[in-house]
Short mmCIF file of C-alpha atoms in Angstrom, two decimals:
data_model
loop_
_atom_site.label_atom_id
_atom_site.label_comp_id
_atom_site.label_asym_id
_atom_site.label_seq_id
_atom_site.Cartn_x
_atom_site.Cartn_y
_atom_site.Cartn_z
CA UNK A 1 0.00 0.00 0.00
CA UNK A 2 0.79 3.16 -0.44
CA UNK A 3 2.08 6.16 2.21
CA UNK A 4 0.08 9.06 0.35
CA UNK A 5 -2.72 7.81 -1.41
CA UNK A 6 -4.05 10.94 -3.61
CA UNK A 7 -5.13 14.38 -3.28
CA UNK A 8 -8.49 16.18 -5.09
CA UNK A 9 -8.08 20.25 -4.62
CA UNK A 10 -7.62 20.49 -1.03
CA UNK A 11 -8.25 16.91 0.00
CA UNK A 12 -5.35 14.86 0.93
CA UNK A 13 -5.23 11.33 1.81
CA UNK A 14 -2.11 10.25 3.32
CA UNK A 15 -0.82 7.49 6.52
CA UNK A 16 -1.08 8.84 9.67
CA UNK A 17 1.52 10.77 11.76
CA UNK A 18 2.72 11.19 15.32
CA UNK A 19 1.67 14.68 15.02
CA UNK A 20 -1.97 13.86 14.14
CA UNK A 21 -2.28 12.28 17.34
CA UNK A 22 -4.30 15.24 18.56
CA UNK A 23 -6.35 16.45 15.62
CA UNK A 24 -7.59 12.72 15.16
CA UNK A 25 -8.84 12.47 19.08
CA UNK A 26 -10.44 15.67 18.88
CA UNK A 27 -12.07 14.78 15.48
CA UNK A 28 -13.35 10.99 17.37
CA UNK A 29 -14.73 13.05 20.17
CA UNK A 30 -16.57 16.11 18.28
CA UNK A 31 -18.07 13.10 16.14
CA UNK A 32 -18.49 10.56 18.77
CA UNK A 33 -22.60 11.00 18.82
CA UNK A 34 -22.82 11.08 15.24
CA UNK A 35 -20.73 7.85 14.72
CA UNK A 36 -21.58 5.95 17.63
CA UNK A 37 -24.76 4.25 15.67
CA UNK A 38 -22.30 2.77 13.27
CA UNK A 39 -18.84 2.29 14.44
CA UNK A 40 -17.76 0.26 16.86
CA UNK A 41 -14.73 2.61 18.08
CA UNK A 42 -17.19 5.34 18.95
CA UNK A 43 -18.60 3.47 21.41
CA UNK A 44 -15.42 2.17 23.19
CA UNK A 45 -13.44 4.91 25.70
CA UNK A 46 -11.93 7.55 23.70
CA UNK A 47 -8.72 6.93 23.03
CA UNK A 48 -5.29 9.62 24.27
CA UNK A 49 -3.22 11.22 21.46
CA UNK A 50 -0.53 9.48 22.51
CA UNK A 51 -2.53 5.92 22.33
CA UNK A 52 -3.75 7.19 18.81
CA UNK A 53 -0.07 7.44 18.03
CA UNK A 54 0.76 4.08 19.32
CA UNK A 55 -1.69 2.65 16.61
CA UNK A 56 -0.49 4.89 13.88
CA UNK A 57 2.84 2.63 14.40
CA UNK A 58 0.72 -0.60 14.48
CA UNK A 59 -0.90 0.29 11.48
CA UNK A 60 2.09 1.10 9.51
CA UNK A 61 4.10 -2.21 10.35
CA UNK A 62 0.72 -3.26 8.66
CA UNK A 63 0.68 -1.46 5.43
CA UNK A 64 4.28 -2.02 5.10
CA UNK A 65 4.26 -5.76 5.59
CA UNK A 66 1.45 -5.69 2.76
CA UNK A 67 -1.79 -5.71 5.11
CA UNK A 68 -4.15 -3.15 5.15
CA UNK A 69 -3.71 0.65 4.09
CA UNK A 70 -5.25 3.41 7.04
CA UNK A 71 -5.49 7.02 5.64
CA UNK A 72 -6.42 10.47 6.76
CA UNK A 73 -8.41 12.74 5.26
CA UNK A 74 -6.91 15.58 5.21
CA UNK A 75 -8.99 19.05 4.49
CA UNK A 76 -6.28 22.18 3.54
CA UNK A 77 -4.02 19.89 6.19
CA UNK A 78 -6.56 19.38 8.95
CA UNK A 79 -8.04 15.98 9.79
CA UNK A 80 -12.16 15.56 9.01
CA UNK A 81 -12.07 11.49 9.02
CA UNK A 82 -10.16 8.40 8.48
CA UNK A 83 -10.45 6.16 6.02
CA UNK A 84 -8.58 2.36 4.20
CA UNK A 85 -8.09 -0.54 2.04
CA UNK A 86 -8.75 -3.55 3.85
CA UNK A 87 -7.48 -6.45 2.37
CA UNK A 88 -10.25 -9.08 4.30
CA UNK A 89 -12.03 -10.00 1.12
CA UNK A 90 -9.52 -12.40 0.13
CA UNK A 91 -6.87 -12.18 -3.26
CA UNK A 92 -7.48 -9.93 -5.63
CA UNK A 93 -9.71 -7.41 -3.93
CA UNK A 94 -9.90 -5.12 -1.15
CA UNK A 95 -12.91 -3.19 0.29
CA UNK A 96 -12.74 0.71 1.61
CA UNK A 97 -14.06 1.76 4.76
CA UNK A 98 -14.19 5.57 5.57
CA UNK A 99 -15.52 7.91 8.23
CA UNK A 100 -16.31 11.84 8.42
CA UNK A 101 -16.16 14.39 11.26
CA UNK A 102 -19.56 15.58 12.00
CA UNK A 103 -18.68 19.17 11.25
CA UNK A 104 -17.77 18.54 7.51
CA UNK A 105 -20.86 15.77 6.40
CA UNK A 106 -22.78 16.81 2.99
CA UNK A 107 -19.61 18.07 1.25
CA UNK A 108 -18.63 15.06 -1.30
CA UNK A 109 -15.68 14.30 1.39
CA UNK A 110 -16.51 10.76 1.54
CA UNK A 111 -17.43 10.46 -2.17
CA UNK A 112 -13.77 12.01 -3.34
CA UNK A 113 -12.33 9.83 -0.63
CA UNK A 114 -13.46 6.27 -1.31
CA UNK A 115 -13.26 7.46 -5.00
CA UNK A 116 -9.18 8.55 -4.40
CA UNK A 117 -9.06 4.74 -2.84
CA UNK A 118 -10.38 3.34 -5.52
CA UNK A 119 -8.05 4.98 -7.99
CA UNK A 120 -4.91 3.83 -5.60
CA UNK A 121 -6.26 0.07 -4.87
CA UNK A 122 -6.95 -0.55 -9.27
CA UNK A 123 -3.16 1.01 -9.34
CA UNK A 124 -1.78 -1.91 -7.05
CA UNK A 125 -0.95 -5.18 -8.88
CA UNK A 126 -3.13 -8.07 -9.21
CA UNK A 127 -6.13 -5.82 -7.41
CA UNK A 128 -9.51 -6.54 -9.90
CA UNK A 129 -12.08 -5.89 -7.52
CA UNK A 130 -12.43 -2.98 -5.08
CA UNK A 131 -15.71 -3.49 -2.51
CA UNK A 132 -17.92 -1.12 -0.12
CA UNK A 133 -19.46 -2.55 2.92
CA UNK A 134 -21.77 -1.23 5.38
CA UNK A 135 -24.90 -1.70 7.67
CA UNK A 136 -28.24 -2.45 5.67
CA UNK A 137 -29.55 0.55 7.78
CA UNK A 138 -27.02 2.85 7.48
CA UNK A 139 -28.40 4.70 4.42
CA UNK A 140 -26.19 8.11 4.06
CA UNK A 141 -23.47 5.24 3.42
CA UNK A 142 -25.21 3.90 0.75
CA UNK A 143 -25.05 6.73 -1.17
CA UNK A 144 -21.02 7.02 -1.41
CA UNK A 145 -21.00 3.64 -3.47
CA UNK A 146 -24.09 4.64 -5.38
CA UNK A 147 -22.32 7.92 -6.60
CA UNK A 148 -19.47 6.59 -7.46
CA UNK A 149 -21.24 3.66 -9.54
CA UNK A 150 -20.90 0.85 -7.69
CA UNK A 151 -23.19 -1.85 -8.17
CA UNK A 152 -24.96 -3.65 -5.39
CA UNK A 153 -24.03 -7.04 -5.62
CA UNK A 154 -25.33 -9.05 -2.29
CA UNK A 155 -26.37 -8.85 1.44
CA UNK A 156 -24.30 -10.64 4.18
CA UNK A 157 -25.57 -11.08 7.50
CA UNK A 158 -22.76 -10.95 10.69
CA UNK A 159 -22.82 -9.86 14.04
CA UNK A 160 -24.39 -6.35 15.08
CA UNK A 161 -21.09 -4.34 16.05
CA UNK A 162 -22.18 -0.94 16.81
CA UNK A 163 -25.86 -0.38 18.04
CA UNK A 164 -27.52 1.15 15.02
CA UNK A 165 -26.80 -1.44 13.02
CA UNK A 166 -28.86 -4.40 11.70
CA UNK A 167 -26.79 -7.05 11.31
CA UNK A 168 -27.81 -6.82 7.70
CA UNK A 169 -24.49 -6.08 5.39
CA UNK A 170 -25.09 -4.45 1.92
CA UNK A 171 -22.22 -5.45 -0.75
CA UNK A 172 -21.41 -2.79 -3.02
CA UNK A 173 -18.49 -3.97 -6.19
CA UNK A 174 -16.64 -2.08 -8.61
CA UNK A 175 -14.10 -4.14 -11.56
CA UNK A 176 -11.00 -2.85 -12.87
CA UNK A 177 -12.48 -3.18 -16.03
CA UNK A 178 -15.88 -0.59 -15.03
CA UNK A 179 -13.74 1.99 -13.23
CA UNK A 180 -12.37 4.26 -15.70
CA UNK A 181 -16.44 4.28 -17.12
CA UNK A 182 -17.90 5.38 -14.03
CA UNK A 183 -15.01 7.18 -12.19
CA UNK A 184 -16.65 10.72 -11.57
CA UNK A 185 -15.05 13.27 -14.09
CA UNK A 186 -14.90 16.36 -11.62
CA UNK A 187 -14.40 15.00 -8.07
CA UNK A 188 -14.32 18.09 -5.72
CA UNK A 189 -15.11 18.95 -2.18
CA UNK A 190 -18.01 21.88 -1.65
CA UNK A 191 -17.18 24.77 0.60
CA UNK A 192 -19.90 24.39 2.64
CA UNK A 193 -23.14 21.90 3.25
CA UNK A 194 -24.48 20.29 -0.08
CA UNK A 195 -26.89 17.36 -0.94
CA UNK A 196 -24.72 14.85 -0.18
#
């Protein structure tokens, strides 16, 4: 995986740093209300900047030793949300999870994001498919694959994880082959609130 994943105007995805130890706790907490109906984390004690920075290290011995890719997203170098490439779906493909500070939904964040991913995981060698996965009733989730033209593939039923959720998993799939059809021509982030 990659250290710096991508950038769209003034997005930047990038690996984590000892010195966004802070921002990243303070984004957690502002959004911990917000997220704690579909993450897990949300709902565990909040984390110190200097645990925070204790995983950054975990998760690059990860990425380097070819496991999963963790990213911030980066807004004109402030941190609104985390996101990754998760290779749990087996050879060949990898599936992006991604979260956004409260104070910055309804801006096409997550859409450029998970878009930016997808670029970087059909750039990696031997990658064909690139998945989405998330909670049946988590519905402003939907809409990132949807944008981006995903196509929804299957359900999977697991274990409830965070207490909003249904237990209900919708499958969303993109192919090497469909990306450079449906890859959004002007990915940007809006100012301020949007549609979505």
């Amino acid at each position: 995986m990659p250290t710096d994943v991508a950038a769209a105007g003034p997005l930047t995805l990038r690996t984590w740093r000892p010195e966004d130890a802070t921002g990243l706790a303070e984004a957690i907490a502002a959004s911990r209300t917000h997220l704690a109906p579909w993450m897990g984390f949300a709902n565990a004690p909040a984390r110190t900047p200097a645990e925070h920075a204790a995983r950054f290290g975990e998760w690059e011995q990860d990425r380097r030793a070819a496991g999963d890719g963790i990213y911030g997203i980066f807004l004109d170098g402030a941190p609104v949300g985390s996101c990754g490439l998760h290779r749990r779906l087996g050879p060949g493909a990898l599936e992006i999870g991604y979260w956004v500070h409260v104070g910055y939904l309804r801006r096409g964040i997550a859409s450029t994001a998970a878009a930016l991913l997808t670029d970087t995981a059909f750039g990696l060698e031997g990658i064909t498919v690139v998945e989405i996965h998330h909670d049946a009733a988590n519905l402003a989730s939907a809409a990132i694959p949807r944008r981006l033209g995903f196509s929804r593939v299957g359900e999977l039923t697991g274990p409830r994880t965070a207490p909003g959720e249904r237990g209900l998993e919708w499958q969303w799939r993109m192919t090497r082959e469909q990306w450079p059809e449906r890859r959004p021509a002007d990915l940007r982030v809006r100012p301020d609130a949007g549609s979505g």
